[in-house]
XYZ file of N, CA and C in Angstrom:
399
model
N 38.203 20.362 -19.143
C 36.869 19.802 -19.034
C 36.923 18.281 -19.031
N 37.762 17.690 -19.883
C 37.861 16.236 -19.964
C 38.374 15.649 -18.652
N 39.320 16.357 -17.999
C 39.868 15.864 -16.736
C 38.800 15.852 -15.648
N 37.899 16.821 -15.678
C 36.841 16.897 -14.671
C 35.796 15.804 -14.880
N 35.536 15.451 -16.127
C 34.528 14.445 -16.430
C 34.997 13.049 -16.016
N 36.295 12.793 -16.062
C 36.848 11.478 -15.748
C 36.487 11.016 -14.328
N 36.746 11.809 -13.277
C 36.367 11.375 -11.922
C 34.849 11.192 -11.771
N 34.078 12.052 -12.413
C 32.619 11.910 -12.348
C 32.176 10.613 -13.000
N 32.794 10.281 -14.131
C 32.464 9.033 -14.828
C 32.826 7.827 -13.958
N 33.994 7.870 -13.335
C 34.424 6.781 -12.456
C 33.470 6.627 -11.273
N 33.021 7.748 -10.734
C 32.079 7.730 -9.618
C 30.757 7.088 -10.042
N 30.260 7.473 -11.213
C 29.012 6.906 -11.727
C 29.159 5.403 -11.969
N 30.294 4.988 -12.511
C 30.530 3.562 -12.756
C 30.639 2.784 -11.446
N 31.292 3.372 -10.454
C 31.386 2.730 -9.141
C 29.996 2.532 -8.544
N 29.150 3.555 -8.655
C 27.778 3.471 -8.151
C 27.008 2.360 -8.864
N 27.147 2.282 -10.181
C 26.453 1.225 -10.941
C 26.947 -0.162 -10.544
N 28.241 -0.275 -10.263
C 28.785 -1.558 -9.797
C 28.174 -1.959 -8.453
N 28.007 -0.987 -7.564
C 27.384 -1.257 -6.259
C 25.939 -1.720 -6.456
N 25.211 -1.028 -7.306
C 23.823 -1.416 -7.574
C 23.733 -2.814 -8.180
N 24.638 -3.127 -9.103
C 24.639 -4.449 -9.736
C 24.968 -5.534 -8.708
N 25.929 -5.286 -7.831
C 26.270 -6.250 -6.781
C 25.072 -6.468 -5.861
N 24.407 -5.396 -5.500
C 23.215 -5.502 -4.650
C 22.150 -6.356 -5.328
N 21.879 -6.096 -6.590
C 20.849 -6.845 -7.318
C 21.210 -8.326 -7.421
N 22.468 -8.631 -7.757
C 22.904 -10.033 -7.855
C 22.812 -10.734 -6.500
N 23.227 -10.038 -5.451
C 23.207 -10.620 -4.111
C 21.772 -10.855 -3.652
N 20.891 -9.895 -3.916
C 19.476 -10.030 -3.549
C 18.868 -11.251 -4.238
N 19.163 -11.441 -5.514
C 18.648 -12.598 -6.266
C 19.181 -13.903 -5.683
N 20.467 -13.938 -5.364
C 21.061 -15.144 -4.777
C 20.457 -15.450 -3.406
N 20.237 -14.413 -2.610
C 19.618 -14.615 -1.298
C 18.198 -15.146 -1.453
N 17.426 -14.540 -2.356
C 16.055 -15.013 -2.583
C 16.055 -16.481 -3.001
N 16.971 -16.847 -3.887
C 17.056 -18.230 -4.371
C 17.416 -19.180 -3.217
N 18.395 -18.808 -2.412
C 18.853 -19.669 -1.318
C 17.814 -19.802 -0.203
N 17.062 -18.746 0.044
C 16.101 -18.741 1.154
C 14.730 -19.287 0.761
N 14.473 -19.373 -0.535
C 13.157 -19.795 -1.032
C 12.739 -21.154 -0.465
N 13.668 -22.088 -0.401
C 13.365 -23.421 0.119
C 12.961 -23.422 1.585
N 13.253 -22.332 2.280
C 12.878 -22.192 3.688
C 11.611 -21.348 3.839
N 10.992 -20.997 2.710
C 9.766 -20.207 2.754
C 9.982 -18.729 2.999
N 11.198 -18.259 2.760
C 11.523 -16.854 3.011
C 12.102 -16.199 1.771
N 12.030 -14.872 1.741
C 12.786 -14.093 0.764
C 13.814 -13.281 1.552
N 14.679 -12.578 0.851
C 15.746 -11.826 1.506
C 15.190 -10.795 2.493
N 14.123 -10.112 2.133
C 13.544 -9.095 3.026
C 12.948 -9.729 4.274
N 12.309 -10.900 4.116
C 11.777 -11.611 5.287
C 12.913 -11.894 6.261
N 14.021 -12.426 5.710
C 15.143 -12.778 6.570
C 15.718 -11.541 7.251
N 15.806 -10.426 6.540
C 16.359 -9.202 7.145
C 15.562 -8.805 8.385
N 14.238 -8.916 8.310
C 13.401 -8.574 9.465
C 13.658 -9.569 10.596
N 13.676 -10.866 10.287
C 13.949 -11.870 11.320
C 15.324 -11.650 11.943
N 16.313 -11.338 11.111
C 17.677 -11.140 11.585
C 17.762 -9.923 12.508
N 17.118 -8.859 12.138
C 17.099 -7.651 12.968
C 16.454 -7.943 14.320
N 15.317 -8.638 14.294
C 14.629 -8.975 15.546
C 15.470 -9.924 16.393
N 16.162 -10.860 15.756
C 17.008 -11.802 16.493
C 18.184 -11.078 17.146
N 18.774 -10.116 16.441
C 19.883 -9.343 17.011
C 19.430 -8.552 18.220
N 18.253 -7.968 18.151
C 17.763 -7.173 19.286
C 17.461 -8.084 20.464
N 16.919 -9.265 20.200
C 16.618 -10.205 21.277
C 17.907 -10.685 21.935
N 18.931 -10.906 21.117
C 20.212 -11.351 21.661
C 20.816 -10.268 22.550
N 20.605 -9.019 22.188
C 21.197 -7.908 22.931
C 20.572 -7.742 24.315
N 19.258 -7.909 24.415
C 18.649 -7.659 25.729
C 17.649 -8.722 26.164
N 17.689 -9.875 25.523
C 16.912 -11.006 26.006
C 15.433 -10.993 25.705
N 14.945 -10.171 24.833
C 13.522 -10.244 24.519
C 12.950 -8.948 24.003
N 13.782 -8.083 23.552
C 13.356 -6.797 23.019
C 12.547 -6.984 21.747
N 11.742 -6.022 21.454
C 11.018 -5.990 20.193
C 11.220 -4.607 19.593
N 11.100 -4.538 18.289
C 11.257 -3.263 17.596
C 9.898 -2.683 17.248
N 9.829 -1.361 17.231
C 8.657 -0.691 16.660
C 8.728 -0.872 15.149
N 7.576 -0.881 14.511
C 7.527 -1.042 13.061
C 8.353 0.045 12.378
N 8.266 1.275 12.851
C 9.028 2.378 12.251
C 10.529 2.138 12.359
N 10.984 1.596 13.472
C 12.410 1.303 13.647
C 12.866 0.225 12.664
N 12.020 -0.764 12.436
C 12.347 -1.817 11.466
C 12.423 -1.216 10.075
N 11.450 -0.392 9.739
C 11.391 0.247 8.427
C 12.663 1.042 8.148
N 13.164 1.745 9.153
C 14.387 2.534 8.996
C 15.601 1.654 8.731
N 15.600 0.435 9.258
C 16.763 -0.452 9.154
C 16.730 -1.351 7.921
N 15.553 -1.739 7.443
C 15.490 -2.710 6.336
C 15.156 -2.067 4.995
N 15.006 -0.786 4.962
C 14.834 -0.045 3.715
C 13.624 -0.504 2.908
N 12.497 -0.654 3.593
C 11.221 -0.942 2.935
C 10.261 0.180 3.294
N 9.319 0.422 2.407
C 8.290 1.413 2.731
C 7.442 0.869 3.883
N 6.761 1.757 4.557
C 5.907 1.374 5.683
C 4.856 0.350 5.231
N 4.261 0.555 4.057
C 3.211 -0.357 3.596
C 3.792 -1.722 3.201
N 4.936 -1.734 2.527
C 5.567 -3.010 2.164
C 5.973 -3.773 3.421
N 6.503 -3.059 4.403
C 6.900 -3.699 5.648
C 5.683 -4.247 6.393
N 4.591 -3.512 6.397
C 3.374 -3.991 7.067
C 2.881 -5.291 6.442
N 2.923 -5.365 5.108
C 2.514 -6.613 4.428
C 3.464 -7.749 4.786
N 4.760 -7.464 4.784
C 5.765 -8.473 5.113
C 5.556 -8.977 6.546
N 5.376 -8.068 7.494
C 5.155 -8.463 8.886
C 3.864 -9.267 9.005
N 2.847 -8.887 8.255
C 1.592 -9.650 8.248
C 1.807 -11.088 7.806
N 2.621 -11.266 6.761
C 2.934 -12.628 6.279
C 3.704 -13.416 7.333
N 4.714 -12.771 7.923
C 5.516 -13.445 8.950
C 4.653 -13.800 10.167
N 3.722 -12.928 10.507
C 2.828 -13.177 11.638
C 1.889 -14.345 11.318
N 1.363 -14.359 10.102
C 0.469 -15.444 9.668
C 1.197 -16.787 9.711
N 2.493 -16.777 9.402
C 3.305 -17.991 9.433
C 3.785 -18.340 10.849
N 3.420 -17.511 11.826
C 3.785 -17.786 13.216
C 5.226 -17.462 13.576
N 5.882 -16.623 12.759
C 7.291 -16.310 12.984
C 7.510 -15.064 13.838
N 6.555 -14.142 13.800
C 6.620 -12.928 14.612
C 5.254 -12.682 15.237
N 5.259 -11.817 16.242
C 3.993 -11.385 16.835
C 4.041 -9.882 17.033
N 2.868 -9.287 16.885
C 2.751 -7.842 17.088
C 2.045 -7.588 18.412
N 2.421 -6.484 19.050
C 1.770 -6.074 20.293
C 1.809 -4.557 20.378
N 0.863 -4.005 21.116
C 0.846 -2.558 21.323
C 2.024 -2.162 22.201
N 2.583 -0.997 21.938
C 3.671 -0.480 22.772
C 3.092 -0.033 24.100
N 3.627 -0.515 25.198
C 3.097 -0.079 26.494
C 3.305 1.413 26.741
N 4.409 1.972 26.199
C 4.703 3.392 26.444
C 3.986 4.322 25.470
N 3.453 3.775 24.381
C 2.754 4.593 23.382
C 1.702 3.716 22.723
N 0.468 3.850 23.123
C -0.604 2.963 22.669
C -0.831 3.030 21.156
N -0.310 4.050 20.490
C -0.474 4.125 19.032
C 0.575 3.300 18.310
N 1.678 3.011 18.998
C 2.778 2.276 18.381
C 2.566 0.767 18.445
N 3.189 0.081 17.509
C 3.133 -1.378 17.475
C 4.555 -1.914 17.513
N 4.775 -2.891 18.367
C 6.076 -3.556 18.455
C 5.965 -4.938 17.820
N 7.071 -5.389 17.248
C 7.137 -6.694 16.605
C 8.252 -7.478 17.270
N 7.988 -8.746 17.590
C 8.992 -9.607 18.224
C 8.957 -10.988 17.580
N 10.088 -11.675 17.630
C 10.163 -13.051 17.147
C 9.385 -13.972 18.073
N 8.764 -14.978 17.496
C 8.189 -16.063 18.278
C 9.256 -17.142 18.411
N 8.978 -18.183 19.178
C 9.917 -19.310 19.296
C 10.134 -19.946 17.925
N 9.073 -20.075 17.139
C 9.192 -20.639 15.796
C 10.077 -19.746 14.912
N 9.910 -18.434 15.041
C 10.729 -17.487 14.282
C 12.190 -17.560 14.665
N 12.465 -17.692 15.969
C 13.853 -17.827 16.443
C 14.483 -19.104 15.895
N 13.717 -20.189 15.910
C 14.242 -21.472 15.417
C 14.544 -21.391 13.918
N 13.617 -20.823 13.139
C 13.847 -20.703 11.695
C 15.032 -19.791 11.412
N 15.124 -18.692 12.132
C 16.248 -17.780 11.948
C 17.556 -18.514 12.195
N 17.639 -19.287 13.276
C 18.855 -20.028 13.594
C 19.222 -21.039 12.518
N 18.210 -21.642 11.913
C 18.428 -22.628 10.853
C 18.905 -21.967 9.561
N 18.359 -20.799 9.250
C 18.597 -20.156 7.959
C 19.777 -19.179 7.981
N 20.128 -18.698 9.147
C 21.214 -17.705 9.251
C 22.499 -18.169 8.568
N 22.968 -19.406 8.787
C 24.199 -19.839 8.112
C 24.067 -19.841 6.583
N 22.886 -20.133 6.083
C 22.650 -20.122 4.628
C 22.804 -18.699 4.100
N 22.156 -17.753 4.777
C 22.214 -16.357 4.355
C 23.634 -15.817 4.443
N 24.331 -16.123 5.539
C 25.699 -15.620 5.717
C 26.642 -16.224 4.673
N 26.421 -17.481 4.294
C 27.266 -18.110 3.271
C 27.083 -17.414 1.926
N 25.842 -17.061 1.585
C 25.598 -16.335 0.330
C 26.293 -14.980 0.384
N 26.161 -14.264 1.498
C 26.825 -12.959 1.622
C 28.333 -13.103 1.488
N 28.904 -14.084 2.159
C 30.361 -14.275 2.102
C 30.805 -14.539 0.665
N 30.090 -15.398 -0.035
C 30.448 -15.729 -1.422
C 30.301 -14.525 -2.338
N 29.172 -13.848 -2.255
C 28.899 -12.726 -3.157
C 29.835 -11.544 -2.889
N 30.094 -11.260 -1.624
C 30.932 -10.105 -1.301
C 32.406 -10.418 -1.530
N 32.798 -11.681 -1.398
C 34.189 -12.059 -1.712
C 34.425 -11.932 -3.217
N 33.430 -12.318 -4.020
C 33.538 -12.195 -5.479
C 33.665 -10.738 -5.897
N 33.077 -9.831 -5.110
C 33.087 -8.400 -5.444
C 34.469 -7.791 -5.185
N 35.195 -8.365 -4.240
C 36.474 -7.775 -3.831
C 37.550 -8.169 -4.749
């Protein structure tokens, strides 16, 4: 019985270490991005939209697709997108192929801010994840 509990205990401890690293990294990202008027979740949405635009020159994501990628509830994501839209960083539009759907895309201001802040975010990730290894 003791031998069986050991791997389970190690697994639980590994999981807690992952959660602690995530929490520390999230706090560091929030701190680093605060001066740019963003939090870590704001940047994740901008980064996702920037990656899609880079891939095909102007793509936008449906809100549901963003929600699946950034791990926020639909309501939290809607509030976040509303804030980003109010700040002129993203714009929403109806999906031409499905009038019930809404697509979100970066504005020129959003692209510029993303480009400015991306190195800051990546530096925090590099530091935090290197410390974990």
